[in-house]
mmCIF file of C-alpha atoms and ligand atoms in Angstrom:
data_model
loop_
_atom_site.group_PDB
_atom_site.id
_atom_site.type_symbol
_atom_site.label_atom_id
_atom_site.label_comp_id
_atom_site.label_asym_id
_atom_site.label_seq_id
_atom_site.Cartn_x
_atom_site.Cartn_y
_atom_site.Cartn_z
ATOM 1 C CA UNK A 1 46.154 143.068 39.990
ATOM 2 C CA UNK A 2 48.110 145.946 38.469
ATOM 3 C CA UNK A 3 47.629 147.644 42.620
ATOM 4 C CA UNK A 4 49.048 143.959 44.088
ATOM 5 C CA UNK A 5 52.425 144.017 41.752
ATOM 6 C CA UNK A 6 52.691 147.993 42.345
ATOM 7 C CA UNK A 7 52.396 147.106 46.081
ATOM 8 C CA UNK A 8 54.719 144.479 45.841
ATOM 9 C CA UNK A 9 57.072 145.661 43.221
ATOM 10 C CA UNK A 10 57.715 149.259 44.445
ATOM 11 C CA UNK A 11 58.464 148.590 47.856
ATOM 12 C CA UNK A 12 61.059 145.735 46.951
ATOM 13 C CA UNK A 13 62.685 147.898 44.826
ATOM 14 C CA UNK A 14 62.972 150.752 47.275
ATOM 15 C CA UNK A 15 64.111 147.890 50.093
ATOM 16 C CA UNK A 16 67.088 146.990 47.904
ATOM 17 C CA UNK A 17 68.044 149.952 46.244
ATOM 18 C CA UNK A 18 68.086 151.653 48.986
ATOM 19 C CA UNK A 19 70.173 148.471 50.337
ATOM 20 C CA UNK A 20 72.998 147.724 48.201
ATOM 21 C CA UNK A 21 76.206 148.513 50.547
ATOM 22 C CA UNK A 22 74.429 148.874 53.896
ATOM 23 C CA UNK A 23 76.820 147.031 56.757
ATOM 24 C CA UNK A 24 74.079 147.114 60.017
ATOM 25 C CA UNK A 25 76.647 147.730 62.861
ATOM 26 C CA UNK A 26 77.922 151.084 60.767
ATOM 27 C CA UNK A 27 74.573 152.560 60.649
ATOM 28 C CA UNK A 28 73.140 151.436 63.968
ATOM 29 C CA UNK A 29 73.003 153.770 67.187
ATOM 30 C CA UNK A 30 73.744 150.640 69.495
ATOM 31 C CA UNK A 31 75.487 147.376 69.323
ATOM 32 C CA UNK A 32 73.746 144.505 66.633
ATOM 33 C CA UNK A 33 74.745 141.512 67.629
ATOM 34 C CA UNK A 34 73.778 137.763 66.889
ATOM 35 C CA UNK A 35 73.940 134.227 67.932
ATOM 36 C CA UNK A 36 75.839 131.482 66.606
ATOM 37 C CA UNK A 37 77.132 127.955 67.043
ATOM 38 C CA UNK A 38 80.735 128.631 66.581
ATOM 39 C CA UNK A 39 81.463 124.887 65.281
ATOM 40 C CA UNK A 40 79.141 125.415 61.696
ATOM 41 C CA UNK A 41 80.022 128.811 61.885
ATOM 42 C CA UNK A 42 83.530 128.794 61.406
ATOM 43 C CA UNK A 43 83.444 126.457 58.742
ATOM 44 C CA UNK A 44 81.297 128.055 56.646
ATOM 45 C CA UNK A 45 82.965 131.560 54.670
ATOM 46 C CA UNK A 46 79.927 133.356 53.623
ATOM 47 C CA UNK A 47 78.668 133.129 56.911
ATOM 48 C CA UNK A 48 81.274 134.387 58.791
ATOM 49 C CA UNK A 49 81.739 137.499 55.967
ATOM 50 C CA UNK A 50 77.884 138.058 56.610
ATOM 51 C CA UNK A 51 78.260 138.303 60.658
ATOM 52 C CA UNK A 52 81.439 140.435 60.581
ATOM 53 C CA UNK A 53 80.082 143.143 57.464
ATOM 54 C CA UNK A 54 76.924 143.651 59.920
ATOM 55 C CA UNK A 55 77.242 142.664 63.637
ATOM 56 C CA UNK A 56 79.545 143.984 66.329
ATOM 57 C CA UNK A 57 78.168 141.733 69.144
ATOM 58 C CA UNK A 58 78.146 138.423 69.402
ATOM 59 C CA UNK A 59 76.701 135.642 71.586
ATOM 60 C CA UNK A 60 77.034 132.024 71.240
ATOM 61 C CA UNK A 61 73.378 130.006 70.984
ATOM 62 C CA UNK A 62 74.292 126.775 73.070
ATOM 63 C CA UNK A 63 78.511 126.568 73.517
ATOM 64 C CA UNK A 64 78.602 128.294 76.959
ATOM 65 C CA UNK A 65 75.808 126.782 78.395
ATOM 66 C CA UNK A 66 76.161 124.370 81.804
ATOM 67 C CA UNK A 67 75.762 121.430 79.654
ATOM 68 C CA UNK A 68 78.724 121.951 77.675
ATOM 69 C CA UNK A 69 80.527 123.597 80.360
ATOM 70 C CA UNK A 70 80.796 120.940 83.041
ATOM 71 C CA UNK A 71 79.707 117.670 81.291
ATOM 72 C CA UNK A 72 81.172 115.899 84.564
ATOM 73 C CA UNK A 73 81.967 116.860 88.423
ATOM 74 C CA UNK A 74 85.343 119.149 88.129
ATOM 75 C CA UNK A 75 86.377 119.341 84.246
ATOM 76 C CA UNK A 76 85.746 122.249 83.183
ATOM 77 C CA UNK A 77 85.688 122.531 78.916
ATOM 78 C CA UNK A 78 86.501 125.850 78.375
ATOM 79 C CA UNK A 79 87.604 125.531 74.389
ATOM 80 C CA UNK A 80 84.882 126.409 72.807
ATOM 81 C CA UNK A 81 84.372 129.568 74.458
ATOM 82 C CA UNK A 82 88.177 130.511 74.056
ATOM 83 C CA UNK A 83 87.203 129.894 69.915
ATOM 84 C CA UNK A 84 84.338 131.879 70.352
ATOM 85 C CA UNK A 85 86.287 134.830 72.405
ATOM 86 C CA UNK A 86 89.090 135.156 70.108
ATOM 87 C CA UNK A 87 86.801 135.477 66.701
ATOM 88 C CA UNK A 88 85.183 138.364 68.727
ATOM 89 C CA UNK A 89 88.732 139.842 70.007
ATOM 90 C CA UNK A 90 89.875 139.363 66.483
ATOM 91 C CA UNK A 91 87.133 140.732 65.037
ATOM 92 C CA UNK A 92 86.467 143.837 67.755
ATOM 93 C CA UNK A 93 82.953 142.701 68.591
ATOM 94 C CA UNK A 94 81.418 142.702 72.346
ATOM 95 C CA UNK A 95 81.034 139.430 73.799
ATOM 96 C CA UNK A 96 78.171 138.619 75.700
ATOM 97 C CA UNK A 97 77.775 135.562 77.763
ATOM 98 C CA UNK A 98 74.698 133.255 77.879
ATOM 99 C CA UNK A 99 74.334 131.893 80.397
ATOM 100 C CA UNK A 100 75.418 131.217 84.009
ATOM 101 C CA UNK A 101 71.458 129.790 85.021
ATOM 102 C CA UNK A 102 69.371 127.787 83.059
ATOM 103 C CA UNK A 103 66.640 125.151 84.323
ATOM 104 C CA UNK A 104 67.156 123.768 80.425
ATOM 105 C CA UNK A 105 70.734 123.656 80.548
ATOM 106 C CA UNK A 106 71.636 122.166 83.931
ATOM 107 C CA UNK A 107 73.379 118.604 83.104
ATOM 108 C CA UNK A 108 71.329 115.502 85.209
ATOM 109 C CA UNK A 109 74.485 115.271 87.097
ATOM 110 C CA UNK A 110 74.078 118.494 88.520
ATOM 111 C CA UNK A 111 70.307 117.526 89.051
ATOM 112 C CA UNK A 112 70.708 114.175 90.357
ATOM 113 C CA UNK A 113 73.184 115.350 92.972
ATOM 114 C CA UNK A 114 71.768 118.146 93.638
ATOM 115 C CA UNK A 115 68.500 115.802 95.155
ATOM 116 C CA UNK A 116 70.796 113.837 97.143
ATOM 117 C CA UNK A 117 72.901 116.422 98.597
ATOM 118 C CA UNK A 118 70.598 119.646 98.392
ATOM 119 C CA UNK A 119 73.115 121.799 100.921
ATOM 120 C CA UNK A 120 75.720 121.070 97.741
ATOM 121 C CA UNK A 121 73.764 123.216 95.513
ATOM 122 C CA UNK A 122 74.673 126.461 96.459
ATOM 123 C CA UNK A 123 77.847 125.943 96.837
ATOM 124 C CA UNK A 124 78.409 124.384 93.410
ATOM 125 C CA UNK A 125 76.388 127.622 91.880
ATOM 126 C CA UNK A 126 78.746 129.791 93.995
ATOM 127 C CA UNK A 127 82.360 128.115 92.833
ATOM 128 C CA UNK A 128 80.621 127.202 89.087
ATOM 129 C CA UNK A 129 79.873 131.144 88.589
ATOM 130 C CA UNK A 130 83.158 131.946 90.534
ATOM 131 C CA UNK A 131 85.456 129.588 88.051
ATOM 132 C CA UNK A 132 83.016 130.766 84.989
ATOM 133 C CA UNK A 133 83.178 134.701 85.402
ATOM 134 C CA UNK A 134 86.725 135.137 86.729
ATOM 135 C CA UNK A 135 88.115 133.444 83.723
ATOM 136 C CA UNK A 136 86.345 135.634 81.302
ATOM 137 C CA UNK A 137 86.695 138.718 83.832
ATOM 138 C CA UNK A 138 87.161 142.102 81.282
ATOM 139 C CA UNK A 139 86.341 139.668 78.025
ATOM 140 C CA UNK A 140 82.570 139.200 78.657
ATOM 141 C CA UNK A 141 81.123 142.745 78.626
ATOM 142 C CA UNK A 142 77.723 141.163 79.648
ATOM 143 C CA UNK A 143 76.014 137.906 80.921
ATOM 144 C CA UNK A 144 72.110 136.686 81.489
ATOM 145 C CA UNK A 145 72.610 135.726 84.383
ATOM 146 C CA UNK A 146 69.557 133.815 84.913
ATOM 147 C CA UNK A 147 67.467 132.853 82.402
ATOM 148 C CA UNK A 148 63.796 131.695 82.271
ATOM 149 C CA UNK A 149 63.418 131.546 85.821
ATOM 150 C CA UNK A 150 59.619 132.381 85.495
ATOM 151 C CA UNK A 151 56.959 130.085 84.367
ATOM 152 C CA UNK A 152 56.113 130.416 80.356
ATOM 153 C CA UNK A 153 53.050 132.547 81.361
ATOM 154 C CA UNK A 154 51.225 133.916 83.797
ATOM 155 C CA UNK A 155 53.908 135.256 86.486
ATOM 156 C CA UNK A 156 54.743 132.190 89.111
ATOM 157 C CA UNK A 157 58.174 131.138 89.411
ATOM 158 C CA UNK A 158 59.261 128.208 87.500
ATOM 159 C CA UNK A 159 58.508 125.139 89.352
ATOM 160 C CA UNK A 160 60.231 122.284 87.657
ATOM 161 C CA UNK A 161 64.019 123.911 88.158
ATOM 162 C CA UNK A 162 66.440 122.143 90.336
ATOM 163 C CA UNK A 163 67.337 125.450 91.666
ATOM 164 C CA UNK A 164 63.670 126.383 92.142
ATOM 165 C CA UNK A 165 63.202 122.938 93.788
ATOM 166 C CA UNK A 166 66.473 122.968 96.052
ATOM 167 C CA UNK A 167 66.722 126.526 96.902
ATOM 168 C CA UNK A 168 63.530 128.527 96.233
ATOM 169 C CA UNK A 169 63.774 131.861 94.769
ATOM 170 C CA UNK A 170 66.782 132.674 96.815
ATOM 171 C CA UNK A 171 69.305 131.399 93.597
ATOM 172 C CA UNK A 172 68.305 133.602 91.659
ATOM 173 C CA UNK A 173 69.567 136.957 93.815
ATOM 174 C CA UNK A 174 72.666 134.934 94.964
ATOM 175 C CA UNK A 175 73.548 133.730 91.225
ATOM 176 C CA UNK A 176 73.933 137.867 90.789
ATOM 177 C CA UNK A 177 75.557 138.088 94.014
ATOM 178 C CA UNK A 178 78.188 135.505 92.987
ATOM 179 C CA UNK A 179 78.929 136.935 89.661
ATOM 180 C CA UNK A 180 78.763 140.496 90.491
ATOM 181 C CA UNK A 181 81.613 139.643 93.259
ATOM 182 C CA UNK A 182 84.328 138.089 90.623
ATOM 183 C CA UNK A 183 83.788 140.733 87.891
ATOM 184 C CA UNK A 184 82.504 143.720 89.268
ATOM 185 C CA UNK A 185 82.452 145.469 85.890
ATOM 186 C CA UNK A 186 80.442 143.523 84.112
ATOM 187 C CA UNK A 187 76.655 143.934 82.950
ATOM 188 C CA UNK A 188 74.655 141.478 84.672
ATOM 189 C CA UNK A 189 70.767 140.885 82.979
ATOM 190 C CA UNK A 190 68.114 138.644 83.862
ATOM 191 C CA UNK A 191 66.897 137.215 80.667
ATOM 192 C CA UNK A 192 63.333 135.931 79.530
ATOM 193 C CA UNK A 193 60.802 135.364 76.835
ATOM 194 C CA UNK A 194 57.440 136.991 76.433
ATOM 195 C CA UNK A 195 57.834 139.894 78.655
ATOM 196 C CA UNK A 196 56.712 141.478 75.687
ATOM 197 C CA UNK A 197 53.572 139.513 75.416
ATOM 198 C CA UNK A 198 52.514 138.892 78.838
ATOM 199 C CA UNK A 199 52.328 141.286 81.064
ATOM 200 C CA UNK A 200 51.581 139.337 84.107
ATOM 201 C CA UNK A 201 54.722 138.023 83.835
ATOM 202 C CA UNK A 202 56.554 141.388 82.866
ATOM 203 C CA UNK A 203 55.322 142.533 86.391
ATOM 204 C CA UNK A 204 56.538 140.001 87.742
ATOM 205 C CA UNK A 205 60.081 140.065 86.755
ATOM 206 C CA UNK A 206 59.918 143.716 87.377
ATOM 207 C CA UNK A 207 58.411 143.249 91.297
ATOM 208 C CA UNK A 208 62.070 141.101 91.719
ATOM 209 C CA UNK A 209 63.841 143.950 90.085
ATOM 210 C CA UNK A 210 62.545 146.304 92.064
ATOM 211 C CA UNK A 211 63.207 143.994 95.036
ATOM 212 C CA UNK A 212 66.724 143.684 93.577
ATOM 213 C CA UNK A 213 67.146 147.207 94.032
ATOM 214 C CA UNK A 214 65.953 148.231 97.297
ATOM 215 C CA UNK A 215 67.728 145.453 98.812
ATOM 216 C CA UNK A 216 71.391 145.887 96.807
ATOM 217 C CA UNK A 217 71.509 142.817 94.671
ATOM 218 C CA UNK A 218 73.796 143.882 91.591
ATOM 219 C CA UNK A 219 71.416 143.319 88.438
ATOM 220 C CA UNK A 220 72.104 145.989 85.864
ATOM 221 C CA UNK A 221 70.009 144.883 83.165
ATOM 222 C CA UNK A 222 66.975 143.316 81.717
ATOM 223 C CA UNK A 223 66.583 140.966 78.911
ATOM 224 C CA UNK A 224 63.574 140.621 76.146
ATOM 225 C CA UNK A 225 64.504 137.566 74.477
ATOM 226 C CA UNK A 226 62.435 139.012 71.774
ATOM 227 C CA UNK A 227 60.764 135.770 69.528
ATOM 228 C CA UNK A 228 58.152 137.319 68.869
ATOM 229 C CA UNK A 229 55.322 136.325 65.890
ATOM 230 C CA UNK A 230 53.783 138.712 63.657
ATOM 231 C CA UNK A 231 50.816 139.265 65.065
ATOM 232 C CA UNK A 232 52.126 140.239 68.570
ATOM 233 C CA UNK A 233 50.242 143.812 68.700
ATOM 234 C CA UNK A 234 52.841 146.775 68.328
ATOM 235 C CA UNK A 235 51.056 148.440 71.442
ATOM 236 C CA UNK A 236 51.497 145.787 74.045
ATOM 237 C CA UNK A 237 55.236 145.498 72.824
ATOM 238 C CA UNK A 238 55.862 149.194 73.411
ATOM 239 C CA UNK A 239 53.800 149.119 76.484
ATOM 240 C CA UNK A 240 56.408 146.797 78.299
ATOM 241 C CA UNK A 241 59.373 147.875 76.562
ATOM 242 C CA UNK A 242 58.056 150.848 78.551
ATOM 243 C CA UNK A 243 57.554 149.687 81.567
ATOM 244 C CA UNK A 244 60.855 147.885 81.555
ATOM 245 C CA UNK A 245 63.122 151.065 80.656
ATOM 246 C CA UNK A 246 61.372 152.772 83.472
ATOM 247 C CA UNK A 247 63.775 150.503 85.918
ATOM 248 C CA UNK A 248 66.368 152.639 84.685
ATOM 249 C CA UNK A 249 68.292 149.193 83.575
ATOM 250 C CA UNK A 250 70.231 148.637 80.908
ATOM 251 C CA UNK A 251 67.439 146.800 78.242
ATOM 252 C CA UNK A 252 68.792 144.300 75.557
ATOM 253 C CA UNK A 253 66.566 142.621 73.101
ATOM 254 C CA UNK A 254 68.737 139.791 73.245
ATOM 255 C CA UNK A 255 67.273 136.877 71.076
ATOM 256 C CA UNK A 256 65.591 138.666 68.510
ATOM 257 C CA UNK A 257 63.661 136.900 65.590
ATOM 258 C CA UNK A 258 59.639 137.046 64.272
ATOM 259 C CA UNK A 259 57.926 133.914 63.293
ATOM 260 C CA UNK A 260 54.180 133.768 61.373
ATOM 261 C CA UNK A 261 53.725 130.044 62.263
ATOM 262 C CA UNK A 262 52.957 129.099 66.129
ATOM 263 C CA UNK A 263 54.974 127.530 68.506
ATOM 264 C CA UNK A 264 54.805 125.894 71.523
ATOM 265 C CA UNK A 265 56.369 127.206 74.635
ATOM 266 C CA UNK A 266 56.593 124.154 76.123
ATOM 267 C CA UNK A 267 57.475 121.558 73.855
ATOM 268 C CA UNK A 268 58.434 121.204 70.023
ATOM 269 C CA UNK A 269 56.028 121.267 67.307
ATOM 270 C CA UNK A 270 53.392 123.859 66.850
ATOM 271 C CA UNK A 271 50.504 125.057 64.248
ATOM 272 C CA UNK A 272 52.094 125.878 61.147
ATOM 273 C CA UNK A 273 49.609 128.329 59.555
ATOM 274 C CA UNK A 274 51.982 129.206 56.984
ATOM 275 C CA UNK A 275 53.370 126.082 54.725
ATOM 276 C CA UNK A 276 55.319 129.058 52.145
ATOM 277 C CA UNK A 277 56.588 132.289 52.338
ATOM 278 C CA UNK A 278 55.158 135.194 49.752
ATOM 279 C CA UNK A 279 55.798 138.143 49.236
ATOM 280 C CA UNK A 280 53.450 140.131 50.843
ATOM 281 C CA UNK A 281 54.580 138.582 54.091
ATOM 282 C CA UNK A 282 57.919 138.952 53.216
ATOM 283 C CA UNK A 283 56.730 143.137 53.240
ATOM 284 C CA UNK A 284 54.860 142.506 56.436
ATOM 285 C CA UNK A 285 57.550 141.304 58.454
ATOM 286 C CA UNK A 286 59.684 143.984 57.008
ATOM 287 C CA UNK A 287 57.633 146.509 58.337
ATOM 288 C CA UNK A 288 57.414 144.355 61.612
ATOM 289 C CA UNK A 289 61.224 144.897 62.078
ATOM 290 C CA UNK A 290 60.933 148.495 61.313
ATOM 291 C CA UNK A 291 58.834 148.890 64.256
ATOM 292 C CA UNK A 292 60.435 146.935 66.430
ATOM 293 C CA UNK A 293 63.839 148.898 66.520
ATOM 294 C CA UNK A 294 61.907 152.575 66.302
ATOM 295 C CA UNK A 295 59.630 151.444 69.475
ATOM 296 C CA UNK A 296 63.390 150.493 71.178
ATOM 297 C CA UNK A 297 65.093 153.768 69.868
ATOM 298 C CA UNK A 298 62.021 155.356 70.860
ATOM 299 C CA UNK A 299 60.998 154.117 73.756
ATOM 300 C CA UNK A 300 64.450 153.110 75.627
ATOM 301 C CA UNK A 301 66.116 156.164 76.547
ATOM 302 C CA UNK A 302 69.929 156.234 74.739
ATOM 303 C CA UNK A 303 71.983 155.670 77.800
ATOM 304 C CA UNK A 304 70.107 152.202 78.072
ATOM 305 C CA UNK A 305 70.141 150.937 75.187
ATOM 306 C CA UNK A 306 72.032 147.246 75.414
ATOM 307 C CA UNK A 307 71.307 146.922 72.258
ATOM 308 C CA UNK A 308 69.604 144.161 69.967
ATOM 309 C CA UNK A 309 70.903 140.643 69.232
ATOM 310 C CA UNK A 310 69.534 138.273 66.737
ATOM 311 C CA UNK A 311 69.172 134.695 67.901
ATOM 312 C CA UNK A 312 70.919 133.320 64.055
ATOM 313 C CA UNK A 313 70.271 135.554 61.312
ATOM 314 C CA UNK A 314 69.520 133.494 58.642
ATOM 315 C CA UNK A 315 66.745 131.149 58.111
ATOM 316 C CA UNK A 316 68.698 128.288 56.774
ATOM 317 C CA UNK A 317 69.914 127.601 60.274
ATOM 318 C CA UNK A 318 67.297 129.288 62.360
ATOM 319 C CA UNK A 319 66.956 127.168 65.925
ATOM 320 C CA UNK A 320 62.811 127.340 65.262
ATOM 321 C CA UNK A 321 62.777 124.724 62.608
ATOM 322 C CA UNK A 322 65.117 122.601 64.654
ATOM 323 C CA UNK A 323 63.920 123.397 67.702
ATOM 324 C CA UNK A 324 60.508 123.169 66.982
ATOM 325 C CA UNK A 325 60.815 120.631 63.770
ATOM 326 C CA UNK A 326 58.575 123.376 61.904
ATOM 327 C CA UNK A 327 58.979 125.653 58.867
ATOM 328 C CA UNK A 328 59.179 129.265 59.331
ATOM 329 C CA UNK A 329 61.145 132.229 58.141
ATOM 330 C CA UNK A 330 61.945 134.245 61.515
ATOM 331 C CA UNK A 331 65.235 136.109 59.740
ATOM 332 C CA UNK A 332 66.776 139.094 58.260
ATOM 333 C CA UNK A 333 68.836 136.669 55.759
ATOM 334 C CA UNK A 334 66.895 134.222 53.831
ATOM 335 C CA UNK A 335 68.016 130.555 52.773
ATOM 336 C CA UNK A 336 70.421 131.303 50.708
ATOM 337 C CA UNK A 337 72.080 134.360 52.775
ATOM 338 C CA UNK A 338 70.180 136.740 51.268
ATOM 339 C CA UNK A 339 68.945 139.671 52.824
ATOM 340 C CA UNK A 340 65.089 139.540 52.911
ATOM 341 C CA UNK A 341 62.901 143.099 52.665
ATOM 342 C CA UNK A 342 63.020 142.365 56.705
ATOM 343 C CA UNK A 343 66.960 143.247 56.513
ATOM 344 C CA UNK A 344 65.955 146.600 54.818
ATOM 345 C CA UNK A 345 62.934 147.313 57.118
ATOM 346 C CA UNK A 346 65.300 146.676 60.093
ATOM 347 C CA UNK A 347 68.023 148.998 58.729
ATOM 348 C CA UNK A 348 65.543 151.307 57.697
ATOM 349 C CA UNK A 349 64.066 151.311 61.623
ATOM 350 C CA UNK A 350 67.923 152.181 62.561
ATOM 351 C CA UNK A 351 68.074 155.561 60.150
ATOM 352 C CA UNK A 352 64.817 156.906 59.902
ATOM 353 C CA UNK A 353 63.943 159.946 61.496
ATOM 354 C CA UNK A 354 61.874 159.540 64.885
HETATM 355 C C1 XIL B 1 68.166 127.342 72.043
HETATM 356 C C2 XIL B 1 69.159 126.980 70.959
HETATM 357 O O1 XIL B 1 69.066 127.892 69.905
HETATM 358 C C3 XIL B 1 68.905 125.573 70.505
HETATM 359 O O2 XIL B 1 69.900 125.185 69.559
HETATM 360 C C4 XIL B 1 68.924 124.624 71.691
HETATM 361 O O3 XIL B 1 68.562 123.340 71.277
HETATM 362 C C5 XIL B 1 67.967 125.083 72.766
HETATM 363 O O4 XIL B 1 68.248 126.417 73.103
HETATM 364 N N1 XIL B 1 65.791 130.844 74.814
HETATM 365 C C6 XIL B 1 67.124 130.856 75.155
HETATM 366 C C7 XIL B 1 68.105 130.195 74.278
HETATM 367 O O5 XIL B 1 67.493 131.506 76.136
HETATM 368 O O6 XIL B 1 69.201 129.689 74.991
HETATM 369 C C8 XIL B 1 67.468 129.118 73.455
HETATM 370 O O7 XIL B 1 68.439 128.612 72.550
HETATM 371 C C9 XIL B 1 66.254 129.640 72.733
HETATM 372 C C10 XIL B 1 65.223 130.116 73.704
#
């Protein structure tokens, strides 16, 4: 007993001593950004203190996807992003797009006429990233370009994408083509989720990387989304980070959080394993985030580091429970804002020694 509260007890009181007036993006070697959905966001104070004391990066989780984009042929909204880009103008922070290519996010419009005029495709994805990128030329620093163009697991191509469907593989290279021609300058990733997990499909997306290269198409970066759960082994993580940074492309862990309940890839719902949150996990999935950031300031050389962005950073508003209409606890902020020992393992991974 007197061993669990010392194990408990010291470490908590290390985490926020050693806490107290740490602001992330001051003490971080790379840019910390996070995700938000700029219409709750701006209404609520605390929140918007919280993301400006510790991020300098921000993406937005679903207001510059296709679906809110181009809702119909030919009107473009654009006035959500233009809230979103000022906050980060006003507020100095790198704005990163997400994203040009979804399968998720393409509206049924797009879909349906996309079947009954397939030539159409491409040239809607050529004048939809043309229109997109231009306008936001020198304001978005980076974009996923695609995203989730590989099945969940195992390495094929994702099958049930209208692009898939209409074009084959092909959009994928000329969605970088297009974008890369409009804004030359900007940081163009392809972006999935576990890469970190599966390596079949890691080598995948790397084979059309390294296809990318040899044959000129403009990607500059790769993307780990990063949800990870606790008990994704350490070794497998670093082995891909590895084998990723080894392209020589800019890496961003770009939708960061760490659940302890299962999802489903595929669909909502899940196995929740956990129903509360106690301490000791609390400690675990500090140390989790520790190791997380010193395997990517280990293991990704300086000069690529992206840096790493937190898909919402407080588990009040986390997308899991909504997305998945399960409890978990995947943040560095708890509930109530707080920061959790996992804020103080992730700032510790940022300082400590390597
Ligand atoms: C999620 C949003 O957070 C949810 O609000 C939305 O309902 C679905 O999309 N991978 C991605 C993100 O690339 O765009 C997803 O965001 C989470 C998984």
């Amino acid at each position: 007993m007197i061993r669990l509260i010392f194990l408990i007890l010291v470490p908590t009181f290390f985490f926020h001593s050693f806490g107290q007036n740490i602001n992330l993006k001051d003490i971080s070697p790379f840019p910390i950004g996070t995700s938000v959905r700029i219409q709750p966001f701006l209404k609520d104070k605390k929140l918007v203190d919280l993301q400006k004391r510790h991020f300098n990066s921000i993406t937005s989780g679903n207001d510059m996807k296709m679906y809110e984009i181009i809702k119909k042929e030919g009107v473009y909204y654009w006035d959500r992003i233009d809230t979103i880009v000022n906050y980060a103008k006003t507020n100095n922070q790198r704005m990163f797009g997400h994203n040009l290519i979804w399968h998720f996010s393409t509206p049924r419009w797009v879909r349906n006429k996309a079947r009954e005029n397939p030539a159409w495709l491409d040239k809607f994805l050529k004048e939809y990233i043309t229109e997109y990128v231009s306008r936001y030329k020198g304001v978005i620093h980076g974009w996923d370009v695609v995203n989730e163009a590989f099945e969940a697991s195992g390495g094929e191509y994702r099958k049930e994408s209208i692009w898939y469907e209409i074009m084959g593989k092909e959009y994928i290279e000329k969605a970088f083509r297009y974008a890369h021609e409009v804004d030359p300058d900007a940081i163009l990733f392809y972006n999935d989720f576990n890469i970190e997990r599966d390596t079949s499909k890691l080598n995948s997306v790397l084979e059309m990387v390294s296809d990318f290269k040899k044959r000129g198409v403009p990607i500059s970066g790769i993307g780990f989304q990063m949800h990870i759960r606790m008990d994704i082994p350490n070794e497998v993580i670093a082995y891909t980070l590895k084998k990723a940074a080894d392209t020589g492309l800019q890496i961003h862990l770009s939708e960061t959080d760490i659940i302890f309940n299962i999802h489903d890839d595929n669909k909502g719902g899940g196995v929740e394993r956990y129903k509360e949150l106690n301490e000791e996990m609390k400690l675990a999935q500090a140390k989790k985030y520790k190791d997380l950031v010193l395997m990517y300031r280990s293991i990704v050389p300086k000069e690529q580091q992206y840096g790493i962005t937190f898909w919402g950073f407080n588990d009040r508003d986390t997308w899991i429970r909504r997305f998945f209409n399960m409890n978990d606890w995947p943040c560095l902020f708890d509930d109530n804002l707080n920061p959790k020992p996992a804020f103080y393992g992730f700032s510790q991974g940022l300082t400590s020694e390597l």
